[in-house]
Short mmCIF file of C-alpha atoms in Angstrom, two decimals:
data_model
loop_
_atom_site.label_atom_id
_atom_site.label_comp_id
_atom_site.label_asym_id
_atom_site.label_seq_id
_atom_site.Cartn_x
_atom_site.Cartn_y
_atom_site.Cartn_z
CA UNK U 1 0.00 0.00 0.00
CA UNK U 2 1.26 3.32 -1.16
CA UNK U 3 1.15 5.66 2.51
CA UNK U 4 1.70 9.40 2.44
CA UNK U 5 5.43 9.27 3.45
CA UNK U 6 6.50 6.89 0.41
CA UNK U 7 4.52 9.07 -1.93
CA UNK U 8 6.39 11.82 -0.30
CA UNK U 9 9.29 10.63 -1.38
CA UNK U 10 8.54 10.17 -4.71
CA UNK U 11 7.03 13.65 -4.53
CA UNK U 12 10.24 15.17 -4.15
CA UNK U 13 11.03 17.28 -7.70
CA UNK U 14 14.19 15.57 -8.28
CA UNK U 15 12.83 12.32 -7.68
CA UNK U 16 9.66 13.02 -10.43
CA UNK U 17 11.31 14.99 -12.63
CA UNK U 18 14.02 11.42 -13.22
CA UNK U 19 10.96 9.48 -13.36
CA UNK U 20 11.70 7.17 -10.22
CA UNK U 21 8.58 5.35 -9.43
CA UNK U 22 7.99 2.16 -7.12
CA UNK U 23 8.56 -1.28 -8.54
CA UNK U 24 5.18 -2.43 -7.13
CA UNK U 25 3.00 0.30 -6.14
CA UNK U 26 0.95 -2.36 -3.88
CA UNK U 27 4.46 -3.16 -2.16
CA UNK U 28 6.94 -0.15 -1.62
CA UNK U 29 9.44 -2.84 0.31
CA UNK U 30 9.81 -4.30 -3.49
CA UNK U 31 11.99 -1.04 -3.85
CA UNK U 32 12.01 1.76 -6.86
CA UNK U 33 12.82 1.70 -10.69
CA UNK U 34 14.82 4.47 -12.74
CA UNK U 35 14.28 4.81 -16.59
CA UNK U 36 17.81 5.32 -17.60
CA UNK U 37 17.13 7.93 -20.07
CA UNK U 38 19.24 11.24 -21.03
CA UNK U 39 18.81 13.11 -17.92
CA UNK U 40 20.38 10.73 -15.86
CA UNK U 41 23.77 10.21 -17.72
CA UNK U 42 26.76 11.33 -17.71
CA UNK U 43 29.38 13.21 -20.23
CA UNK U 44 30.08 9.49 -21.16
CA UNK U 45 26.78 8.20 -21.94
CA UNK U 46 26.54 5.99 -18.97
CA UNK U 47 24.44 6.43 -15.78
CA UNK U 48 25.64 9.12 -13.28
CA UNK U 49 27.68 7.54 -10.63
CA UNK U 50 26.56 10.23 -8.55
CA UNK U 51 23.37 9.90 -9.33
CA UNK U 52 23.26 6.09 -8.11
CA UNK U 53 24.92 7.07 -5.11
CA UNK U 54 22.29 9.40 -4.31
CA UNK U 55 19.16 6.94 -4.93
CA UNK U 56 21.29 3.84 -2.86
CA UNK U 57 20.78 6.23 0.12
CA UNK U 58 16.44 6.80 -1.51
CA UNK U 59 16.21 3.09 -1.78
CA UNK U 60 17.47 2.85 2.17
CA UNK U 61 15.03 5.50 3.54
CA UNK U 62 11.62 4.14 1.19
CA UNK U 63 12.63 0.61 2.80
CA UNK U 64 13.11 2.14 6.39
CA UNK U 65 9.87 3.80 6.41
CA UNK U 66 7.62 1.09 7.54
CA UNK U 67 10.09 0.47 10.55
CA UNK U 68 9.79 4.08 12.10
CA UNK U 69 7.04 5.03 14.43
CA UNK U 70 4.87 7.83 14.12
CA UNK U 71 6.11 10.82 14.32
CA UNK U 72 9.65 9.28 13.91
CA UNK U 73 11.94 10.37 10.69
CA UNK U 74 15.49 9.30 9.67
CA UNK U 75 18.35 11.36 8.17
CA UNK U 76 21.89 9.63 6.33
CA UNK U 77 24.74 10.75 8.77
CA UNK U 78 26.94 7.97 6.91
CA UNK U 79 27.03 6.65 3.16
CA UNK U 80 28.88 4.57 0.77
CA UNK U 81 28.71 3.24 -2.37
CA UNK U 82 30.52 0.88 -4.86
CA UNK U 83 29.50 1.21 -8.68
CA UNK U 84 30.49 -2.76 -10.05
CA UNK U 85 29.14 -1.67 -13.91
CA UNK U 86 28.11 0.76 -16.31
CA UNK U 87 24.55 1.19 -17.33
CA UNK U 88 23.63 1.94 -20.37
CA UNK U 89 20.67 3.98 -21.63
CA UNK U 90 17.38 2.73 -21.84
CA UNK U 91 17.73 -0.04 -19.12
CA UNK U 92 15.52 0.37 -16.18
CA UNK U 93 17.66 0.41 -12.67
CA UNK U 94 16.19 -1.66 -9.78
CA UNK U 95 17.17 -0.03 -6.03
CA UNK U 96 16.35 -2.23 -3.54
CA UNK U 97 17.08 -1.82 0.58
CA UNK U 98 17.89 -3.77 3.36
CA UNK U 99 17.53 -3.08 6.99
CA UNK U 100 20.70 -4.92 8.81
CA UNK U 101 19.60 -3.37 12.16
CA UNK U 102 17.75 -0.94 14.01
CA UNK U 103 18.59 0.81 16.92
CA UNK U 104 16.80 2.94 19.34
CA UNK U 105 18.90 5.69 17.42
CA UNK U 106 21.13 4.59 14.27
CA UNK U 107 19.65 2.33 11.43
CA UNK U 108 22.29 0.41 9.37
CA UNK U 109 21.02 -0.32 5.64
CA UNK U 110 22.37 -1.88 2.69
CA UNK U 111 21.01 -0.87 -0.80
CA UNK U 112 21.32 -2.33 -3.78
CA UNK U 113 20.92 -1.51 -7.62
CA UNK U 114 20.51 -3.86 -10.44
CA UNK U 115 19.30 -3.89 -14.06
CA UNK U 116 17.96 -7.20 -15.67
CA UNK U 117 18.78 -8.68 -12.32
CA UNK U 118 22.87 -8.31 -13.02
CA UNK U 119 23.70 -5.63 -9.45
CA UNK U 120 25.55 -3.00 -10.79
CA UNK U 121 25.95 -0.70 -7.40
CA UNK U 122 25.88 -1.36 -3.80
CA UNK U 123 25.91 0.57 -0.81
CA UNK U 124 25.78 0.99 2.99
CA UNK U 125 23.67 4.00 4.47
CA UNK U 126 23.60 4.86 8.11
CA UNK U 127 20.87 6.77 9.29
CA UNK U 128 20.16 8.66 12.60
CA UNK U 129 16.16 8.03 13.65
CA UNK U 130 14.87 11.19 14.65
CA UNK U 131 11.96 10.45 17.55
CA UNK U 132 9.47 13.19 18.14
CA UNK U 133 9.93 15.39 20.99
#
């Protein structure tokens, strides 16, 4: 089910404007999809490493959602990322994430990114849970 935070997400003008949608609306913990199209690459032709980096840490926070209490909200103190292969245009990226633990104050993620299956990026993302005062 699509709740107001995840379509907040998705909301954000970056995020719309590069066409990043869920890969199962019904199921947001199925992760998102990019259209690798021409304003996502890079002087090369290829997908922006940058850009990957940037939805790794997206993919963490839609997955982390769920796990956060009202009123709660998260923020990346900590993030890395490994880019394995080039993507070409027209392929459709696959960012997945992982919760490997939650703490009363840190969550530790993993995201992942794949096209056709194949992962082609992977990252870690810390983030500190905010809890409402």
């Amino acid at each position: 089910m699509l709740t107001e935070r995840v379509q907040g997400v998705l909301d954000v003008p970056l995020h719309a404007w590069l066409g990043l949608r869920l890969a199962d609306p019904a199921d947001p913990a199925a992760g998102l999809v990019l259209p690798v199209g021409p304003p996502t690459l890079n002087n090369g032709g290829v997908l922006h490493g940058g850009l990957v980096a940037a939805l790794l840490d997206v993919a963490a926070y839609v997955h982390l959602l769920p796990h956060l209490g009202p009123g709660e909200n998260a923020v990346t103190h900590d993030a890395t990322s490994s880019l394995l292969r080039a993507v070409q245009p027209g392929a459709e990226l696959r960012l997945t994430g992982t919760l490997l633990r939650l703490g009363r104050s840190v969550a530790f993620l993993r995201a992942e990114a794949s096209v056709d299956g194949v992962l082609v990026a992977a990252g870690q993302v810390t983030k500190t849970v905010l809890r409402p005062r």
